[in-house]
PDB file of C-alpha atoms in Angstrom:
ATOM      1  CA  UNK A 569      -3.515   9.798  13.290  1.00 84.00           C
ATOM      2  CA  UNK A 570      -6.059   7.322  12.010  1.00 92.00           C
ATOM      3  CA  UNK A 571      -4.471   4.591   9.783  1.00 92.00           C
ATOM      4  CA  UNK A 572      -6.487   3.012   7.061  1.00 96.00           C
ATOM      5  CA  UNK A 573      -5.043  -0.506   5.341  1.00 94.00           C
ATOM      6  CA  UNK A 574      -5.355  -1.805   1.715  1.00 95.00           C
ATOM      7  CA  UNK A 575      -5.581  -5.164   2.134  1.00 94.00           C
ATOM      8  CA  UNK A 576      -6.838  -8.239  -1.048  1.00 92.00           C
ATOM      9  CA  UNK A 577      -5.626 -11.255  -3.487  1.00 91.00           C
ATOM     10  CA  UNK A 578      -3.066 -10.124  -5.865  1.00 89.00           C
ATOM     11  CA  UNK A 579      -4.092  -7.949  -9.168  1.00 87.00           C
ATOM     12  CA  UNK A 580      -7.302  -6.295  -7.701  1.00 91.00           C
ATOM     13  CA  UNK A 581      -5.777  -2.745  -7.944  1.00 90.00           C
ATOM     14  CA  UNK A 582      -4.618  -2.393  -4.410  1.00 92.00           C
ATOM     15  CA  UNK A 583      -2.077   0.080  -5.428  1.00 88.00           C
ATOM     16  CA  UNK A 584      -4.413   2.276  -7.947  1.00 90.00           C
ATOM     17  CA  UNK A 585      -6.376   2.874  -5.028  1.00 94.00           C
ATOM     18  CA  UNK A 586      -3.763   3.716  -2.722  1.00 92.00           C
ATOM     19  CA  UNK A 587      -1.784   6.384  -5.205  1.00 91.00           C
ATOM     20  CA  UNK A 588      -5.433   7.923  -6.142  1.00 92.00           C
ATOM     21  CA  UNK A 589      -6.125   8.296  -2.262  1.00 94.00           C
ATOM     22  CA  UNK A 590      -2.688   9.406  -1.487  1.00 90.00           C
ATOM     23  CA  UNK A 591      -2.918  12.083  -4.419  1.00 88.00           C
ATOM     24  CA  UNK A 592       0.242  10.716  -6.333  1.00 83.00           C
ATOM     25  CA  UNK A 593       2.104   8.077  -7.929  1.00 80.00           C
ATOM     26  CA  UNK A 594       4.008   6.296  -4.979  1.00 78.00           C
ATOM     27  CA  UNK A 595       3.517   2.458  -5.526  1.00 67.00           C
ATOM     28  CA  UNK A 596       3.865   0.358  -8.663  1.00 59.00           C
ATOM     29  CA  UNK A 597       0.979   0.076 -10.377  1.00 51.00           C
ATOM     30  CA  UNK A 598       1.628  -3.253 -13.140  1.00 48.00           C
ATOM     31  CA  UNK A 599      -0.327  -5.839 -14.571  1.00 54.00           C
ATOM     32  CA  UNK A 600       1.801  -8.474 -13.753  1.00 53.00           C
ATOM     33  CA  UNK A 601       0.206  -9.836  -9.762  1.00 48.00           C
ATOM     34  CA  UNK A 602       2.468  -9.882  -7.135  1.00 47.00           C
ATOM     35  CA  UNK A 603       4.414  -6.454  -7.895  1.00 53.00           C
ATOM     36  CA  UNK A 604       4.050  -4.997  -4.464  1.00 56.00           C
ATOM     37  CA  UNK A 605       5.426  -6.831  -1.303  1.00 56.00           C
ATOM     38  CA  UNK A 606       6.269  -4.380   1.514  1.00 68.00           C
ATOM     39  CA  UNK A 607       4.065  -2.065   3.084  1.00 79.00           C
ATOM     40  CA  UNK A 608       4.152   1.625   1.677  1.00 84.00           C
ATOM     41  CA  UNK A 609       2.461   4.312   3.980  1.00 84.00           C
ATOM     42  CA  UNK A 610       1.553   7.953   2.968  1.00 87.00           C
ATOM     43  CA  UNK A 611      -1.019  10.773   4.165  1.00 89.00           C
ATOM     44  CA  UNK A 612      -3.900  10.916   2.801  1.00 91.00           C
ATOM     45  CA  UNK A 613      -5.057  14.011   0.288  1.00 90.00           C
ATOM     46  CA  UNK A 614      -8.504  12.755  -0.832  1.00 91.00           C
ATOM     47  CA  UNK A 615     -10.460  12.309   2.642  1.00 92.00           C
ATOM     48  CA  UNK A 616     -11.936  15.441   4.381  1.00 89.00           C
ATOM     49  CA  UNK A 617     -10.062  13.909   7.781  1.00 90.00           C
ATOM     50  CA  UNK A 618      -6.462  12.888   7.931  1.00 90.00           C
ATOM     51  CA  UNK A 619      -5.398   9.473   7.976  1.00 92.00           C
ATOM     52  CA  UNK A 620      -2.224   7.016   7.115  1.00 91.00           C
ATOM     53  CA  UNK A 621      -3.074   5.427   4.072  1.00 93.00           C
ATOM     54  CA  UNK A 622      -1.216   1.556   4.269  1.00 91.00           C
ATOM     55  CA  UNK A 623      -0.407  -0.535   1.070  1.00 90.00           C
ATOM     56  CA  UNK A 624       0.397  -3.701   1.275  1.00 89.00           C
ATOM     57  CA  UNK A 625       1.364  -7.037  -0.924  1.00 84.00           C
ATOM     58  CA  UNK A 626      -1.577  -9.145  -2.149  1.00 84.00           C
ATOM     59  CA  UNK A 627      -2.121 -12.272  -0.124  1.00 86.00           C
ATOM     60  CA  UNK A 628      -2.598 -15.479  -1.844  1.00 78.00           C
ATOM     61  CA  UNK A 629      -3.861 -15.967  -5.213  1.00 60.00           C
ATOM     62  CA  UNK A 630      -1.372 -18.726  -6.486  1.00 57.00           C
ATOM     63  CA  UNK A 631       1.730 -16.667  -6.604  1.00 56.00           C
ATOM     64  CA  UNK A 632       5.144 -18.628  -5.803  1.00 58.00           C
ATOM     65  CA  UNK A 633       7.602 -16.130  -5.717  1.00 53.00           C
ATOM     66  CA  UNK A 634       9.440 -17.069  -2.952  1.00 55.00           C
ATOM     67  CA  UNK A 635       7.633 -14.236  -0.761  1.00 61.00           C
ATOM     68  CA  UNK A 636       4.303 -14.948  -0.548  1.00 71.00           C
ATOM     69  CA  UNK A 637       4.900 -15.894   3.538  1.00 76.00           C
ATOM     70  CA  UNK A 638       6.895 -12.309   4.376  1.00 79.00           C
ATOM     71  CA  UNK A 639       4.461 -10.718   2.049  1.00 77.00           C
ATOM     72  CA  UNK A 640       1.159 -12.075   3.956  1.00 80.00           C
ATOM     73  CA  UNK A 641       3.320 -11.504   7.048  1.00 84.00           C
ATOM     74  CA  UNK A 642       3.522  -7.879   5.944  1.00 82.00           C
ATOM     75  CA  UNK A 643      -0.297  -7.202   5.527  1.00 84.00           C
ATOM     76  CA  UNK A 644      -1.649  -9.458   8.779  1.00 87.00           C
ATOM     77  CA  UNK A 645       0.666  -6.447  10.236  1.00 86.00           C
ATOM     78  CA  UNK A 646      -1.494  -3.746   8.719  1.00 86.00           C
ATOM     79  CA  UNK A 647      -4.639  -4.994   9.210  1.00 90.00           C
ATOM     80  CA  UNK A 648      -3.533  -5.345  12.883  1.00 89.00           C
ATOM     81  CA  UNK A 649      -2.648  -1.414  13.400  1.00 88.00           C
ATOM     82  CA  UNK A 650      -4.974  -0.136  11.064  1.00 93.00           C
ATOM     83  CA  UNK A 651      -8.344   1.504  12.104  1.00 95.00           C
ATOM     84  CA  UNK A 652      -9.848   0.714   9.361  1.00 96.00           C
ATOM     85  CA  UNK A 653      -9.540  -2.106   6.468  1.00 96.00           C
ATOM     86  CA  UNK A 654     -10.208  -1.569   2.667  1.00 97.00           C
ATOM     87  CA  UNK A 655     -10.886  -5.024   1.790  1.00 96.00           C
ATOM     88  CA  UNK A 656     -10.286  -4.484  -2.685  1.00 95.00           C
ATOM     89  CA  UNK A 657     -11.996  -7.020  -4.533  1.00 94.00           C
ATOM     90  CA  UNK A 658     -12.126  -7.433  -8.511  1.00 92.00           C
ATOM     91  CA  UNK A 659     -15.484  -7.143  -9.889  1.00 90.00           C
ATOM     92  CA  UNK A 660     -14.047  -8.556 -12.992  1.00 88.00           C
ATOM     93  CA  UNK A 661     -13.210 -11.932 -11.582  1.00 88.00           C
ATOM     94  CA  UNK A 662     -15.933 -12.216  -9.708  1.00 88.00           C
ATOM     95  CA  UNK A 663     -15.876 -13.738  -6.220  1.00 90.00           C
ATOM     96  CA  UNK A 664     -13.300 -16.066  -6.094  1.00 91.00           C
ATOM     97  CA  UNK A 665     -11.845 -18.646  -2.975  1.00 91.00           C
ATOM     98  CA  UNK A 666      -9.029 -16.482  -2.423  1.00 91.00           C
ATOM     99  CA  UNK A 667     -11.742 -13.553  -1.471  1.00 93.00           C
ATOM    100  CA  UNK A 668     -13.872 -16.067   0.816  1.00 93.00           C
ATOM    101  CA  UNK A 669     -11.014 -17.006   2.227  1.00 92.00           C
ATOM    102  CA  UNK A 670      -9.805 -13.738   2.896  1.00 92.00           C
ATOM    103  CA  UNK A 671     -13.153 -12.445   3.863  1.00 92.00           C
ATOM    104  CA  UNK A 672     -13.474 -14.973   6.125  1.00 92.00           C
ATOM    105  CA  UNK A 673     -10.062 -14.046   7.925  1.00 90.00           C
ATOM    106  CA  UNK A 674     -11.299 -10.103   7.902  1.00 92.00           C
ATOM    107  CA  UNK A 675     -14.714 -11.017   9.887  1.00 90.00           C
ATOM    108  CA  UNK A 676     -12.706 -11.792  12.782  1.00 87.00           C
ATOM    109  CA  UNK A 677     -10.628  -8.662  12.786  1.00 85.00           C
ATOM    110  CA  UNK A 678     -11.044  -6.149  15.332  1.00 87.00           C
ATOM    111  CA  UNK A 679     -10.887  -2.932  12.418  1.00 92.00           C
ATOM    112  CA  UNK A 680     -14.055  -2.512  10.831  1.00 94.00           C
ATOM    113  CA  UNK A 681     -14.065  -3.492   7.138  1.00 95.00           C
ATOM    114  CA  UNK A 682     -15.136  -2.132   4.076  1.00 96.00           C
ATOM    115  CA  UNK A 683     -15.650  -4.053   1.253  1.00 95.00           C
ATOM    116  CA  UNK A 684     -13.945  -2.163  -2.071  1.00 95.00           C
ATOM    117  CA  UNK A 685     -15.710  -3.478  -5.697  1.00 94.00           C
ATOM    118  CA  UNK A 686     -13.204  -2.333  -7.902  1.00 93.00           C
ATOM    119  CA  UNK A 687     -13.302  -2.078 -11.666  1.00 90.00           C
ATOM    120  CA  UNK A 688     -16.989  -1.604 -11.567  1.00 88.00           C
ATOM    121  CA  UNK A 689     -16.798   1.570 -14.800  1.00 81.00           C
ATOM    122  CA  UNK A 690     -20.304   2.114 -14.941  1.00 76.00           C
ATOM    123  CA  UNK A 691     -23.806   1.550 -12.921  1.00 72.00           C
ATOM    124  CA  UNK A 692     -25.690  -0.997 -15.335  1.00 65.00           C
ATOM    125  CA  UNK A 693     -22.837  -3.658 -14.297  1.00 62.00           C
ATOM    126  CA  UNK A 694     -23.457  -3.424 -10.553  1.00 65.00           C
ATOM    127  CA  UNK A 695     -26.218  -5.676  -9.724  1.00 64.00           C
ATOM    128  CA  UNK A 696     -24.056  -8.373 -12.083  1.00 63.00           C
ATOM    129  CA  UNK A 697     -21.875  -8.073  -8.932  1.00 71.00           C
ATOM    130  CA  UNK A 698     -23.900  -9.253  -6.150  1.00 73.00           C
ATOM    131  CA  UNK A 699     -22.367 -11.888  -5.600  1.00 81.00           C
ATOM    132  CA  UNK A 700     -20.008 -10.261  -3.523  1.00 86.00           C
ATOM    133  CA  UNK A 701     -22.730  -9.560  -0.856  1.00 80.00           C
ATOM    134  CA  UNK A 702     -22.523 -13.018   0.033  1.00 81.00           C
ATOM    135  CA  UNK A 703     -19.106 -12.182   1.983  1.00 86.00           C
ATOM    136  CA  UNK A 704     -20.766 -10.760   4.631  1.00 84.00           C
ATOM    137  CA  UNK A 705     -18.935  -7.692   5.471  1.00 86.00           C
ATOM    138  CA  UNK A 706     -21.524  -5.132   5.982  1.00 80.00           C
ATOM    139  CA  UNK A 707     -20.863  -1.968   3.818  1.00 87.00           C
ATOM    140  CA  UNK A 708     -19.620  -1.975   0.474  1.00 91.00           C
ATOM    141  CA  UNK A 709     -18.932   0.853  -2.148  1.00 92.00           C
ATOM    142  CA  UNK A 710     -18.326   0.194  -6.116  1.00 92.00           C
ATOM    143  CA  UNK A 711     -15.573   2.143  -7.506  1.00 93.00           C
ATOM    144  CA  UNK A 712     -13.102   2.063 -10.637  1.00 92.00           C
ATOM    145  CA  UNK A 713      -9.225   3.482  -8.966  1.00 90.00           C
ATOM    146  CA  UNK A 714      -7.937   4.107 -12.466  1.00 89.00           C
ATOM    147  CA  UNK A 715     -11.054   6.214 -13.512  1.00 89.00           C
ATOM    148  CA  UNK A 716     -11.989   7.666 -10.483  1.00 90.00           C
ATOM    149  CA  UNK A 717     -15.404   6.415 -10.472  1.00 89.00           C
ATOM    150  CA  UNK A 718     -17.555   6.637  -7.117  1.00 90.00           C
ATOM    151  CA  UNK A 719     -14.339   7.717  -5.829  1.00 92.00           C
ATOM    152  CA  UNK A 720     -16.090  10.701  -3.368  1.00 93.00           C
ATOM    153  CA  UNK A 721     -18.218   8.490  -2.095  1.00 93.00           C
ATOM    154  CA  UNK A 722     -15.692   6.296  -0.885  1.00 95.00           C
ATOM    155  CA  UNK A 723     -14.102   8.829   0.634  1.00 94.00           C
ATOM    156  CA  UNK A 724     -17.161   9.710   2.315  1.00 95.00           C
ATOM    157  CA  UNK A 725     -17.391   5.953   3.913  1.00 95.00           C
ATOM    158  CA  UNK A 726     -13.689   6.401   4.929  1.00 95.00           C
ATOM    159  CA  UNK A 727     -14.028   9.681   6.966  1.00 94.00           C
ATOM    160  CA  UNK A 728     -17.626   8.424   8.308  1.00 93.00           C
ATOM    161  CA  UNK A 729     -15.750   5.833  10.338  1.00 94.00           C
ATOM    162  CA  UNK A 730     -12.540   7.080  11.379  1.00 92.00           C
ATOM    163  CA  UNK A 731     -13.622  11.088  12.122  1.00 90.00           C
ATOM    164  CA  UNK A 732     -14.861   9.859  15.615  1.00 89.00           C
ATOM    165  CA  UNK A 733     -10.512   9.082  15.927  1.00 87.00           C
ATOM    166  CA  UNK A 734      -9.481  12.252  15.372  1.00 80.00           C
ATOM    167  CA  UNK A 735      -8.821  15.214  17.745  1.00 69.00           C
ATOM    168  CA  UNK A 736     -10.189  18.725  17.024  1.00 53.00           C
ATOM    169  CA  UNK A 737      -6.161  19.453  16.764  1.00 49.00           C
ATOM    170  CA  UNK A 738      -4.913  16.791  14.532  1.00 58.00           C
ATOM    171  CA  UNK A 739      -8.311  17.634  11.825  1.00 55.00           C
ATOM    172  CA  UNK A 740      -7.059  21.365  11.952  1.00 51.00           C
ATOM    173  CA  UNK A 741      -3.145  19.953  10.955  1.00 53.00           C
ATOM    174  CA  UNK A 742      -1.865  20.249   8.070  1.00 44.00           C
ATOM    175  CA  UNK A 743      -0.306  16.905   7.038  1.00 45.00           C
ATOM    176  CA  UNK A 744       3.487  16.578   5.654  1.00 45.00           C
ATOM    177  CA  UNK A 745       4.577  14.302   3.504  1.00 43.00           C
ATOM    178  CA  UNK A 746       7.665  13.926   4.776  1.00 45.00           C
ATOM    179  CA  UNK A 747       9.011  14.786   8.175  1.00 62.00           C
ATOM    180  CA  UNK A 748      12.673  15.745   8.571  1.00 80.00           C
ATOM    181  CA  UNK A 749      15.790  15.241   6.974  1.00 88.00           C
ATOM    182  CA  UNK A 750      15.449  12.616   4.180  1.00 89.00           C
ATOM    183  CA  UNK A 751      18.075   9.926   4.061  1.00 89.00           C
ATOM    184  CA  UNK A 752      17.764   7.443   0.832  1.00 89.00           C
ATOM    185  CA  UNK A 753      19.736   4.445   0.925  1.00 89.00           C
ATOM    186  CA  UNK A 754      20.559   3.591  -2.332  1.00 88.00           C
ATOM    187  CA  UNK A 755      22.594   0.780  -4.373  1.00 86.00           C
ATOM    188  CA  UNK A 756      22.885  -2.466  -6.596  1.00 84.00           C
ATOM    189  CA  UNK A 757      20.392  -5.106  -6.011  1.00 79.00           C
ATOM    190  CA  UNK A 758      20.724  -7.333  -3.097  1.00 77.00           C
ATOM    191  CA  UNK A 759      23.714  -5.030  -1.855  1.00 82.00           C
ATOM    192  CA  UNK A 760      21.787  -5.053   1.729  1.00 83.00           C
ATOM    193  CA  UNK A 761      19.843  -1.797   1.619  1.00 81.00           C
ATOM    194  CA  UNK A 762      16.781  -3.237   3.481  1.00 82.00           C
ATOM    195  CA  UNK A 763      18.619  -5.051   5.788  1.00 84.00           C
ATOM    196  CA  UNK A 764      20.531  -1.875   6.844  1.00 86.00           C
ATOM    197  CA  UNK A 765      17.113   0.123   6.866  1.00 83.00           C
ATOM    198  CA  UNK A 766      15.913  -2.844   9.189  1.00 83.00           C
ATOM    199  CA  UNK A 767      19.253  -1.924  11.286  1.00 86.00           C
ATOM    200  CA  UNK A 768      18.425   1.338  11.915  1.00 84.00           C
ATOM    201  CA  UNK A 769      15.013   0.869  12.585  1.00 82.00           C
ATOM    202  CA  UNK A 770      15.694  -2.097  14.837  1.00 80.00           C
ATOM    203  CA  UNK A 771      12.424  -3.735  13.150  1.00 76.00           C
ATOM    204  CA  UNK A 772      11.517  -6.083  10.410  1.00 72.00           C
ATOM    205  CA  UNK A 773       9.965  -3.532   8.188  1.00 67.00           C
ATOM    206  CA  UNK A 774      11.122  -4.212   4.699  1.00 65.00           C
ATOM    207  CA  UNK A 775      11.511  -7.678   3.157  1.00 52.00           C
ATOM    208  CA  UNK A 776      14.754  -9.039   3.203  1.00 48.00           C
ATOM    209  CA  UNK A 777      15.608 -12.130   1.219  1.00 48.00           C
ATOM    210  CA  UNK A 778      19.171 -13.122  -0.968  1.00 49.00           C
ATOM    211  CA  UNK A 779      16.855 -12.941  -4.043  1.00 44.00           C
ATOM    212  CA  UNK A 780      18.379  -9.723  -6.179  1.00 46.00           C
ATOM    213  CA  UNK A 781      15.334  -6.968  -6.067  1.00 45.00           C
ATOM    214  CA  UNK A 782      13.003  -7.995  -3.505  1.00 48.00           C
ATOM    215  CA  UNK A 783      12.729  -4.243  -2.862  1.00 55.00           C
ATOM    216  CA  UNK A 784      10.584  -2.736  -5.664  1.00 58.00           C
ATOM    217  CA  UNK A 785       8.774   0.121  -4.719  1.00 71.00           C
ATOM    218  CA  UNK A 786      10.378   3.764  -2.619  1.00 77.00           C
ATOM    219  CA  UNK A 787       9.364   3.391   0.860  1.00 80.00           C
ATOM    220  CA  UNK A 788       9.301   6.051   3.166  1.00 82.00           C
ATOM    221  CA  UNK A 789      10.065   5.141   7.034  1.00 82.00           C
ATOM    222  CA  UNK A 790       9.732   7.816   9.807  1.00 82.00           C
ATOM    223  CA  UNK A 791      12.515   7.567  11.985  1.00 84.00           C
ATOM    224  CA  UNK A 792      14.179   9.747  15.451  1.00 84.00           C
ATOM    225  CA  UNK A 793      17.161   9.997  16.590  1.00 84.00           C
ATOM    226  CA  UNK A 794      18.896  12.237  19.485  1.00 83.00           C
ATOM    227  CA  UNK A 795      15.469  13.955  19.300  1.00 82.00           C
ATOM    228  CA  UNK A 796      16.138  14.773  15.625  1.00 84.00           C
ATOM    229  CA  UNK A 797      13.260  13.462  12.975  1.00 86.00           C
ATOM    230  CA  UNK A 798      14.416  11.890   9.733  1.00 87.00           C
ATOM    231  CA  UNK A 799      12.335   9.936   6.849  1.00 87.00           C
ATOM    232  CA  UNK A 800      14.677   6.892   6.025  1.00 87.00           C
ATOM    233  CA  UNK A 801      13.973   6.019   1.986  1.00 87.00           C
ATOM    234  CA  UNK A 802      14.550   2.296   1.173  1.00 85.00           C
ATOM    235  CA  UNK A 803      14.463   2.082  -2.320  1.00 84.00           C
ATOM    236  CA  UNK A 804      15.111  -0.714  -5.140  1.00 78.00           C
ATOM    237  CA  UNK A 805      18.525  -2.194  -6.405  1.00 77.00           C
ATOM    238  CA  UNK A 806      20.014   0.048  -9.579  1.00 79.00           C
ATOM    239  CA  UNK A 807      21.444  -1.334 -12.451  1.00 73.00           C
ATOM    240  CA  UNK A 808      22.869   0.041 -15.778  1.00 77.00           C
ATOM    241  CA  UNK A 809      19.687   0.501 -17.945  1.00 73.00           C
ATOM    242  CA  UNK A 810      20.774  -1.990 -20.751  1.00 67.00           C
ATOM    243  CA  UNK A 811      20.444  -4.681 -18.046  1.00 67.00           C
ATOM    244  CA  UNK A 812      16.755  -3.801 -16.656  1.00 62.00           C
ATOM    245  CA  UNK A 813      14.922  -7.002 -18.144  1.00 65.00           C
ATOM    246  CA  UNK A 814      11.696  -6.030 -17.400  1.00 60.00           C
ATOM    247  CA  UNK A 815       8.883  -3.441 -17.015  1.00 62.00           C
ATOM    248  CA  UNK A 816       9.017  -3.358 -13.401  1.00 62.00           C
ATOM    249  CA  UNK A 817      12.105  -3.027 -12.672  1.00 67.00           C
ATOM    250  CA  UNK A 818      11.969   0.076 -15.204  1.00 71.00           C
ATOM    251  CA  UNK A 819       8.931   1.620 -12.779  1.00 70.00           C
ATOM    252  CA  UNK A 820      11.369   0.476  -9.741  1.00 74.00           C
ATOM    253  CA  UNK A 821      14.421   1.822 -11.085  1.00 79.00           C
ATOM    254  CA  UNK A 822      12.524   5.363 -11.563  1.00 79.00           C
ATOM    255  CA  UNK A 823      11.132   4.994  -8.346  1.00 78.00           C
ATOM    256  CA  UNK A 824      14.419   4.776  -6.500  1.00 82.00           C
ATOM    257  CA  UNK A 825      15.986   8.364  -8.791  1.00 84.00           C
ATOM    258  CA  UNK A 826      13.044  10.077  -7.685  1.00 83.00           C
ATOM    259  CA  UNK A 827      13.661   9.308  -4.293  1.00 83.00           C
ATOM    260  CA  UNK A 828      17.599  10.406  -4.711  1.00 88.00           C
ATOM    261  CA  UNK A 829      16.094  13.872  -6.366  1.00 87.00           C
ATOM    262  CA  UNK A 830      14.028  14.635  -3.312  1.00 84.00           C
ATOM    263  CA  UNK A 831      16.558  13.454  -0.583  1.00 88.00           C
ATOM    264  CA  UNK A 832      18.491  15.485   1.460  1.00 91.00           C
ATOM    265  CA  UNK A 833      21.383  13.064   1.876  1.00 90.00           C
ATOM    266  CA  UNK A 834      22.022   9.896   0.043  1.00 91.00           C
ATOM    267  CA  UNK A 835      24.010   6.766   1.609  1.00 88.00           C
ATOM    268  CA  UNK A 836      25.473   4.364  -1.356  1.00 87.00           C
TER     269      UNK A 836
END
């Protein structure tokens, strides 16, 4: 199946897209920049033709955090596998360096790349945004992810390049969201759940670091064993809820009891 990767700076609304495209609320969506840092996959429910949809951690934009080198680690990894590349921009800030410098990067990828205006809410503001032209990236579509604005027609660019990708069988499939048992690892922060998902996997796939709730968001890892398919669910540290200092870790902490609720089996 196709695989199509969000990929920009921090802030731009990376995630909005991804949860409108995947038809749900799967990744954080904050105002604070940086909230997202490993890849999160799902199927896709808005395109006419299936496809992977890939989130991933924005790269660069002055953010030390102490992952911005696992996070940009984590999207060159995307963009990589992907068959296609949302490239999100935010027609708010205008074009920054942090986009030219990314665009630049994305001209020599071998996905084709579609440049994503985001937070464009209505048509009188889009010629204010030409400066984004300048990137060079070939097509581009404007859209708003929290209001759904121009939101078929980006949909339309998506299945226009990756329907040649897809079989007569795998258009006719019907997609699941989860395949097999579903195993959520769950605990307090920084108790080793990712690097036990990593483990298993026998792959770097989640961030690991000794920093207490790296993990943030519920992600969902396909995994087989003794011919046997399972979804492995690495999810964020839990702590009592008098102790949850922040918004995010609020949205992370619901994240990870959602993922217990839908589990088949949970390892603590």
């Amino acid at each position: 199946m196709p695989t199509v990767a969000i990929v920009g700076r921090p802030n731009v609304g990376k995630s909005a897209l991804f949860n409108r495209l995947a038809g749900r609320k799967i990744a954080i969506v904050h105002d604070q920049p940086g909230v997202t840092r490993d890849r999160i996959s799902a199927p896709s429910k808005a395109t006419q033709v299936p496809c992977t949809i890939i989130d991933t951690g924005g790269i660069g934009g002055g953010i030390e955090d102490g992952f911005e080198e696992q996070v940009t680690i984590e999207a060159d990894i995307a963009m990589q596998t992907a068959d296609l590349i949302l490239f999100v921009v935010d027609a708010h800030d205008g074009l920054t360096a942090t986009d030219q410098a990314l665009a630049q990067k994305l001209r020599k990828a071998k996905p084709p790349v579609l440049l994503v205006i985001n937070k464009v809410d209505d048509d009188k503001h889009e010629r204010s945004y030409s400066d984004f032209t300048r990137l060079g990236l070939g097509n581009s579509v404007f859209v708003s992810a929290e209001h759904g604005r121009n939101f078929g027609h980006l949909c339309d660019e998506i299945d226009a390049v990756i329907a040649p990708l897809v079989s007569e069988t795998e258009a006719e499939a019907v997609v699941a969201e989860e395949v097999g048992i579903k195993l959520a690892i769950v605990g307090k922060p920084n108790a080793g759940k990712s690097s036990l998902v990593n483990a298993i996997l026998k792959d770097e796939r989640t961030i690991v670091s000794n920093i207490a709730g790296t993990t943030r968001d519920a992600v969902d890892l396909p995994y087989s064993y003794a011919g046997e398919n399972f979804t492995l669910i690495d999810t964020a540290g839990l702590r009592p809820r008098a102790k949850r200092d922040n918004s995010v870790e609020v949205f992370s902490a619901m994240r990870t009891e959602k993922a217990v609720r839908r589990a088949d089996l949970c390892v603590l």
